[in-house]
Amino acid sequence: RRMTIDDIKIFPCFSTHPPKLEKMERKEQYFRETGCLQSEIILDGAGNLIDGYTSYLLAKAHGLASVPIRYGRRQIIRVSHKKGGKVYAWELPGLLVGRVSVGEKLIVRASRGLRTVTVAEVEEYAEQDPEPLRMAIRKPRGRREAA
């Protein structure tokens, strides 16, 4: 699938938090060497970019009229470390999208190291947070729930 680059919608959180120079340089070098974008451009169902901002920027910089895209999903979880405590948000890694439910435990990297948290809410990503989200790590191992 391809889409005209000008039809891709960009959430403000991307433009207000540009990629680091080193990352852009690596992606630019890959593009120069291969003629291809290193990362996929992933859109939600409404045509909003949800991943692949560096590829989008390179495509714009090199005047590409259309780019390969695919559709996908991003989900965030809202958790608190203790009942009634402050609520925090993490993004789910791709392998967990669509596979996490309210009440499940997940491992996240918090300011005080790895923490196990209980999921209070699962939402589709829709530019809710002005700051970039931290990524959840995984479900705890060794705990198999009965199906």
JSON list of C-alpha atoms in Angstrom, two decimals:
[
{"chain": "A", "resi": 1, "resn": "ARG", "atom": "CA", "xyz": [0.00, 0.00, 0.00]},
{"chain": "A", "resi": 2, "resn": "ARG", "atom": "CA", "xyz": [1.15, 3.52, -0.79]},
{"chain": "A", "resi": 3, "resn": "MET", "atom": "CA", "xyz": [-0.10, 6.93, 0.24]},
{"chain": "A", "resi": 4, "resn": "THR", "atom": "CA", "xyz": [0.61, 10.46, -0.88]},
{"chain": "A", "resi": 5, "resn": "ILE", "atom": "CA", "xyz": [2.93, 11.96, 1.73]},
{"chain": "A", "resi": 6, "resn": "ASP", "atom": "CA", "xyz": [0.81, 15.12, 2.03]},
{"chain": "A", "resi": 7, "resn": "ASP", "atom": "CA", "xyz": [-2.24, 13.02, 3.03]},
{"chain": "A", "resi": 8, "resn": "ILE", "atom": "CA", "xyz": [-0.51, 11.69, 6.16]},
{"chain": "A", "resi": 9, "resn": "LYS", "atom": "CA", "xyz": [-1.69, 13.50, 9.30]},
{"chain": "A", "resi": 10, "resn": "ILE", "atom": "CA", "xyz": [0.85, 14.23, 12.04]},
{"chain": "A", "resi": 11, "resn": "PHE", "atom": "CA", "xyz": [-0.09, 14.47, 15.72]},
{"chain": "A", "resi": 12, "resn": "PRO", "atom": "CA", "xyz": [1.44, 17.57, 17.37]},
{"chain": "A", "resi": 13, "resn": "CYS", "atom": "CA", "xyz": [3.36, 15.36, 19.84]},
{"chain": "A", "resi": 14, "resn": "PHE", "atom": "CA", "xyz": [5.61, 14.25, 16.95]},
{"chain": "A", "resi": 15, "resn": "SER", "atom": "CA", "xyz": [6.47, 17.74, 15.73]},
{"chain": "A", "resi": 16, "resn": "THR", "atom": "CA", "xyz": [7.03, 19.07, 19.25]},
{"chain": "A", "resi": 17, "resn": "HIS", "atom": "CA", "xyz": [9.48, 16.21, 20.05]},
{"chain": "A", "resi": 18, "resn": "PRO", "atom": "CA", "xyz": [11.74, 15.83, 17.00]},
{"chain": "A", "resi": 19, "resn": "PRO", "atom": "CA", "xyz": [13.97, 12.75, 16.72]},
{"chain": "A", "resi": 20, "resn": "LYS", "atom": "CA", "xyz": [17.53, 12.98, 17.98]},
{"chain": "A", "resi": 21, "resn": "LEU", "atom": "CA", "xyz": [20.12, 14.10, 15.44]},
{"chain": "A", "resi": 22, "resn": "GLU", "atom": "CA", "xyz": [22.07, 10.81, 15.70]},
{"chain": "A", "resi": 23, "resn": "LYS", "atom": "CA", "xyz": [18.96, 8.78, 14.90]},
{"chain": "A", "resi": 24, "resn": "MET", "atom": "CA", "xyz": [18.13, 10.94, 11.89]},
{"chain": "A", "resi": 25, "resn": "GLU", "atom": "CA", "xyz": [21.72, 10.66, 10.64]},
{"chain": "A", "resi": 26, "resn": "ARG", "atom": "CA", "xyz": [21.59, 6.83, 10.84]},
{"chain": "A", "resi": 27, "resn": "LYS", "atom": "CA", "xyz": [18.27, 6.76, 8.97]},
{"chain": "A", "resi": 28, "resn": "GLU", "atom": "CA", "xyz": [19.59, 9.23, 6.37]},
{"chain": "A", "resi": 29, "resn": "GLN", "atom": "CA", "xyz": [22.70, 7.11, 5.78]},
{"chain": "A", "resi": 30, "resn": "TYR", "atom": "CA", "xyz": [20.55, 3.98, 5.31]},
{"chain": "A", "resi": 31, "resn": "PHE", "atom": "CA", "xyz": [18.37, 5.87, 2.83]},
{"chain": "A", "resi": 32, "resn": "ARG", "atom": "CA", "xyz": [21.41, 7.11, 0.87]},
{"chain": "A", "resi": 33, "resn": "GLU", "atom": "CA", "xyz": [22.91, 3.59, 0.74]},
{"chain": "A", "resi": 34, "resn": "THR", "atom": "CA", "xyz": [19.75, 1.64, -0.11]},
{"chain": "A", "resi": 35, "resn": "GLY", "atom": "CA", "xyz": [17.27, 4.14, -1.54]},
{"chain": "A", "resi": 36, "resn": "CYS", "atom": "CA", "xyz": [14.74, 2.79, 0.96]},
{"chain": "A", "resi": 37, "resn": "LEU", "atom": "CA", "xyz": [13.26, 4.08, 4.18]},
{"chain": "A", "resi": 38, "resn": "GLN", "atom": "CA", "xyz": [14.60, 2.05, 7.10]},
{"chain": "A", "resi": 39, "resn": "SER", "atom": "CA", "xyz": [11.44, 2.16, 9.23]},
{"chain": "A", "resi": 40, "resn": "GLU", "atom": "CA", "xyz": [7.87, 1.50, 8.21]},
{"chain": "A", "resi": 41, "resn": "ILE", "atom": "CA", "xyz": [5.36, 4.32, 8.20]},
{"chain": "A", "resi": 42, "resn": "ILE", "atom": "CA", "xyz": [2.39, 3.10, 10.21]},
{"chain": "A", "resi": 43, "resn": "LEU", "atom": "CA", "xyz": [-0.95, 4.92, 10.26]},
{"chain": "A", "resi": 44, "resn": "ASP", "atom": "CA", "xyz": [-4.13, 4.46, 12.25]},
{"chain": "A", "resi": 45, "resn": "GLY", "atom": "CA", "xyz": [-7.46, 4.03, 10.46]},
{"chain": "A", "resi": 46, "resn": "ALA", "atom": "CA", "xyz": [-7.92, 7.82, 10.19]},
{"chain": "A", "resi": 47, "resn": "GLY", "atom": "CA", "xyz": [-4.59, 8.38, 8.41]},
{"chain": "A", "resi": 48, "resn": "ASN", "atom": "CA", "xyz": [-2.75, 9.68, 11.49]},
{"chain": "A", "resi": 49, "resn": "LEU", "atom": "CA", "xyz": [0.91, 8.69, 11.76]},
{"chain": "A", "resi": 50, "resn": "ILE", "atom": "CA", "xyz": [1.44, 6.46, 14.79]},
{"chain": "A", "resi": 51, "resn": "ASP", "atom": "CA", "xyz": [4.95, 5.20, 14.03]},
{"chain": "A", "resi": 52, "resn": "GLY", "atom": "CA", "xyz": [7.74, 5.93, 11.55]},
{"chain": "A", "resi": 53, "resn": "TYR", "atom": "CA", "xyz": [8.12, 9.67, 12.03]},
{"chain": "A", "resi": 54, "resn": "THR", "atom": "CA", "xyz": [11.78, 9.57, 10.99]},
{"chain": "A", "resi": 55, "resn": "SER", "atom": "CA", "xyz": [10.82, 7.90, 7.69]},
{"chain": "A", "resi": 56, "resn": "TYR", "atom": "CA", "xyz": [8.10, 10.49, 7.17]},
{"chain": "A", "resi": 57, "resn": "LEU", "atom": "CA", "xyz": [10.62, 13.32, 7.73]},
{"chain": "A", "resi": 58, "resn": "LEU", "atom": "CA", "xyz": [13.15, 11.75, 5.34]},
{"chain": "A", "resi": 59, "resn": "ALA", "atom": "CA", "xyz": [10.49, 11.25, 2.67]},
{"chain": "A", "resi": 60, "resn": "LYS", "atom": "CA", "xyz": [9.50, 14.92, 2.97]},
{"chain": "A", "resi": 61, "resn": "ALA", "atom": "CA", "xyz": [13.15, 16.07, 2.92]},
{"chain": "A", "resi": 62, "resn": "HIS", "atom": "CA", "xyz": [13.87, 14.03, -0.23]},
{"chain": "A", "resi": 63, "resn": "GLY", "atom": "CA", "xyz": [10.69, 15.14, -2.01]},
{"chain": "A", "resi": 64, "resn": "LEU", "atom": "CA", "xyz": [9.06, 11.71, -2.21]},
{"chain": "A", "resi": 65, "resn": "ALA", "atom": "CA", "xyz": [5.48, 12.18, -3.44]},
{"chain": "A", "resi": 66, "resn": "SER", "atom": "CA", "xyz": [4.19, 8.90, -2.03]},
{"chain": "A", "resi": 67, "resn": "VAL", "atom": "CA", "xyz": [5.46, 6.38, 0.49]},
{"chain": "A", "resi": 68, "resn": "PRO", "atom": "CA", "xyz": [4.72, 2.78, 1.44]},
{"chain": "A", "resi": 69, "resn": "ILE", "atom": "CA", "xyz": [2.49, 2.62, 4.51]},
{"chain": "A", "resi": 70, "resn": "ARG", "atom": "CA", "xyz": [0.71, 0.05, 6.59]},
{"chain": "A", "resi": 71, "resn": "TYR", "atom": "CA", "xyz": [-2.10, 0.36, 9.05]},
{"chain": "A", "resi": 72, "resn": "GLY", "atom": "CA", "xyz": [-1.66, -0.58, 12.68]},
{"chain": "A", "resi": 73, "resn": "ARG", "atom": "CA", "xyz": [-2.62, 0.17, 16.24]},
{"chain": "A", "resi": 74, "resn": "ARG", "atom": "CA", "xyz": [-0.98, 1.66, 19.29]},
{"chain": "A", "resi": 75, "resn": "GLN", "atom": "CA", "xyz": [-2.36, 1.20, 22.76]},
{"chain": "A", "resi": 76, "resn": "ILE", "atom": "CA", "xyz": [-1.55, 2.77, 26.07]},
{"chain": "A", "resi": 77, "resn": "ILE", "atom": "CA", "xyz": [-2.24, 1.56, 29.57]},
{"chain": "A", "resi": 78, "resn": "ARG", "atom": "CA", "xyz": [-3.02, 3.65, 32.59]},
{"chain": "A", "resi": 79, "resn": "VAL", "atom": "CA", "xyz": [-1.86, 2.30, 35.93]},
{"chain": "A", "resi": 80, "resn": "SER", "atom": "CA", "xyz": [-1.15, 3.38, 39.47]},
{"chain": "A", "resi": 81, "resn": "HIS", "atom": "CA", "xyz": [1.49, 1.81, 41.67]},
{"chain": "A", "resi": 82, "resn": "LYS", "atom": "CA", "xyz": [-0.92, 1.60, 44.60]},
{"chain": "A", "resi": 83, "resn": "LYS", "atom": "CA", "xyz": [-4.68, 1.71, 44.92]},
{"chain": "A", "resi": 84, "resn": "GLY", "atom": "CA", "xyz": [-5.89, 5.30, 44.73]},
{"chain": "A", "resi": 85, "resn": "GLY", "atom": "CA", "xyz": [-2.41, 6.59, 43.81]},
{"chain": "A", "resi": 86, "resn": "LYS", "atom": "CA", "xyz": [-1.34, 8.86, 40.97]},
{"chain": "A", "resi": 87, "resn": "VAL", "atom": "CA", "xyz": [-2.15, 7.43, 37.53]},
{"chain": "A", "resi": 88, "resn": "TYR", "atom": "CA", "xyz": [0.68, 6.96, 35.02]},
{"chain": "A", "resi": 89, "resn": "ALA", "atom": "CA", "xyz": [0.64, 5.99, 31.33]},
{"chain": "A", "resi": 90, "resn": "TRP", "atom": "CA", "xyz": [2.86, 3.61, 29.37]},
{"chain": "A", "resi": 91, "resn": "GLU", "atom": "CA", "xyz": [2.69, 2.49, 25.79]},
{"chain": "A", "resi": 92, "resn": "LEU", "atom": "CA", "xyz": [2.24, -1.21, 25.07]},
{"chain": "A", "resi": 93, "resn": "PRO", "atom": "CA", "xyz": [4.91, -2.83, 22.88]},
{"chain": "A", "resi": 94, "resn": "GLY", "atom": "CA", "xyz": [3.58, -4.24, 19.61]},
{"chain": "A", "resi": 95, "resn": "LEU", "atom": "CA", "xyz": [3.51, -7.83, 20.88]},
{"chain": "A", "resi": 96, "resn": "LEU", "atom": "CA", "xyz": [1.09, -6.85, 23.66]},
{"chain": "A", "resi": 97, "resn": "VAL", "atom": "CA", "xyz": [-1.28, -4.65, 21.63]},
{"chain": "A", "resi": 98, "resn": "GLY", "atom": "CA", "xyz": [-4.73, -6.21, 21.84]},
{"chain": "A", "resi": 99, "resn": "ARG", "atom": "CA", "xyz": [-3.55, -8.76, 24.43]},
{"chain": "A", "resi": 100, "resn": "VAL", "atom": "CA", "xyz": [-3.76, -6.82, 27.73]},
{"chain": "A", "resi": 101, "resn": "SER", "atom": "CA", "xyz": [-6.86, -6.44, 29.88]},
{"chain": "A", "resi": 102, "resn": "VAL", "atom": "CA", "xyz": [-7.85, -4.33, 32.85]},
{"chain": "A", "resi": 103, "resn": "GLY", "atom": "CA", "xyz": [-6.71, -6.04, 36.05]},
{"chain": "A", "resi": 104, "resn": "GLU", "atom": "CA", "xyz": [-3.69, -7.76, 34.49]},
{"chain": "A", "resi": 105, "resn": "LYS", "atom": "CA", "xyz": [-0.22, -7.21, 35.87]},
{"chain": "A", "resi": 106, "resn": "LEU", "atom": "CA", "xyz": [2.58, -5.84, 33.69]},
{"chain": "A", "resi": 107, "resn": "ILE", "atom": "CA", "xyz": [6.21, -4.97, 34.26]},
{"chain": "A", "resi": 108, "resn": "VAL", "atom": "CA", "xyz": [7.23, -1.37, 33.52]},
{"chain": "A", "resi": 109, "resn": "ARG", "atom": "CA", "xyz": [10.42, 0.61, 33.91]},
{"chain": "A", "resi": 110, "resn": "ALA", "atom": "CA", "xyz": [9.61, 3.30, 36.46]},
{"chain": "A", "resi": 111, "resn": "SER", "atom": "CA", "xyz": [11.85, 6.00, 37.88]},
{"chain": "A", "resi": 112, "resn": "ARG", "atom": "CA", "xyz": [12.75, 3.59, 40.70]},
{"chain": "A", "resi": 113, "resn": "GLY", "atom": "CA", "xyz": [13.52, 0.61, 38.49]},
{"chain": "A", "resi": 114, "resn": "LEU", "atom": "CA", "xyz": [11.37, -2.26, 37.26]},
{"chain": "A", "resi": 115, "resn": "ARG", "atom": "CA", "xyz": [7.94, -2.33, 38.85]},
{"chain": "A", "resi": 116, "resn": "THR", "atom": "CA", "xyz": [4.96, -4.64, 38.55]},
{"chain": "A", "resi": 117, "resn": "VAL", "atom": "CA", "xyz": [1.77, -2.64, 38.06]},
{"chain": "A", "resi": 118, "resn": "THR", "atom": "CA", "xyz": [-1.90, -3.49, 37.67]},
{"chain": "A", "resi": 119, "resn": "VAL", "atom": "CA", "xyz": [-3.63, -2.21, 34.55]},
{"chain": "A", "resi": 120, "resn": "ALA", "atom": "CA", "xyz": [-6.53, 0.13, 35.32]},
{"chain": "A", "resi": 121, "resn": "GLU", "atom": "CA", "xyz": [-7.34, 1.13, 31.75]},
{"chain": "A", "resi": 122, "resn": "VAL", "atom": "CA", "xyz": [-6.38, 0.20, 28.17]},
{"chain": "A", "resi": 123, "resn": "GLU", "atom": "CA", "xyz": [-6.89, 2.83, 25.46]},
{"chain": "A", "resi": 124, "resn": "GLU", "atom": "CA", "xyz": [-6.21, 3.22, 21.78]},
{"chain": "A", "resi": 125, "resn": "TYR", "atom": "CA", "xyz": [-3.49, 5.82, 21.28]},
{"chain": "A", "resi": 126, "resn": "ALA", "atom": "CA", "xyz": [-4.98, 9.09, 20.07]},
{"chain": "A", "resi": 127, "resn": "GLU", "atom": "CA", "xyz": [-2.44, 11.77, 20.96]},
{"chain": "A", "resi": 128, "resn": "GLN", "atom": "CA", "xyz": [-3.65, 11.87, 24.57]},
{"chain": "A", "resi": 129, "resn": "ASP", "atom": "CA", "xyz": [-0.33, 12.72, 26.16]},
{"chain": "A", "resi": 130, "resn": "PRO", "atom": "CA", "xyz": [1.76, 15.78, 25.31]},
{"chain": "A", "resi": 131, "resn": "GLU", "atom": "CA", "xyz": [4.99, 14.00, 26.34]},
{"chain": "A", "resi": 132, "resn": "PRO", "atom": "CA", "xyz": [6.40, 10.87, 24.67]},
{"chain": "A", "resi": 133, "resn": "LEU", "atom": "CA", "xyz": [5.26, 7.72, 26.45]},
{"chain": "A", "resi": 134, "resn": "ARG", "atom": "CA", "xyz": [7.56, 5.20, 28.07]},
{"chain": "A", "resi": 135, "resn": "MET", "atom": "CA", "xyz": [7.20, 1.64, 26.83]},
{"chain": "A", "resi": 136, "resn": "ALA", "atom": "CA", "xyz": [5.85, -1.13, 29.07]},
{"chain": "A", "resi": 137, "resn": "ILE", "atom": "CA", "xyz": [8.20, -4.10, 29.15]},
{"chain": "A", "resi": 138, "resn": "ARG", "atom": "CA", "xyz": [6.29, -7.36, 29.40]},
{"chain": "A", "resi": 139, "resn": "LYS", "atom": "CA", "xyz": [3.89, -9.51, 31.33]},
{"chain": "A", "resi": 140, "resn": "PRO", "atom": "CA", "xyz": [5.42, -11.19, 34.39]},
{"chain": "A", "resi": 141, "resn": "ARG", "atom": "CA", "xyz": [6.78, -14.68, 33.70]},
{"chain": "A", "resi": 142, "resn": "GLY", "atom": "CA", "xyz": [5.83, -17.87, 35.44]},
{"chain": "A", "resi": 143, "resn": "ARG", "atom": "CA", "xyz": [2.26, -16.86, 36.11]},
{"chain": "A", "resi": 144, "resn": "ARG", "atom": "CA", "xyz": [-0.02, -18.80, 33.85]},
{"chain": "A", "resi": 145, "resn": "GLU", "atom": "CA", "xyz": [-3.69, -17.96, 34.18]},
{"chain": "A", "resi": 146, "resn": "ALA", "atom": "CA", "xyz": [-6.33, -20.58, 33.62]},
{"chain": "A", "resi": 147, "resn": "ALA", "atom": "CA", "xyz": [-8.14, -20.12, 30.31]}
]
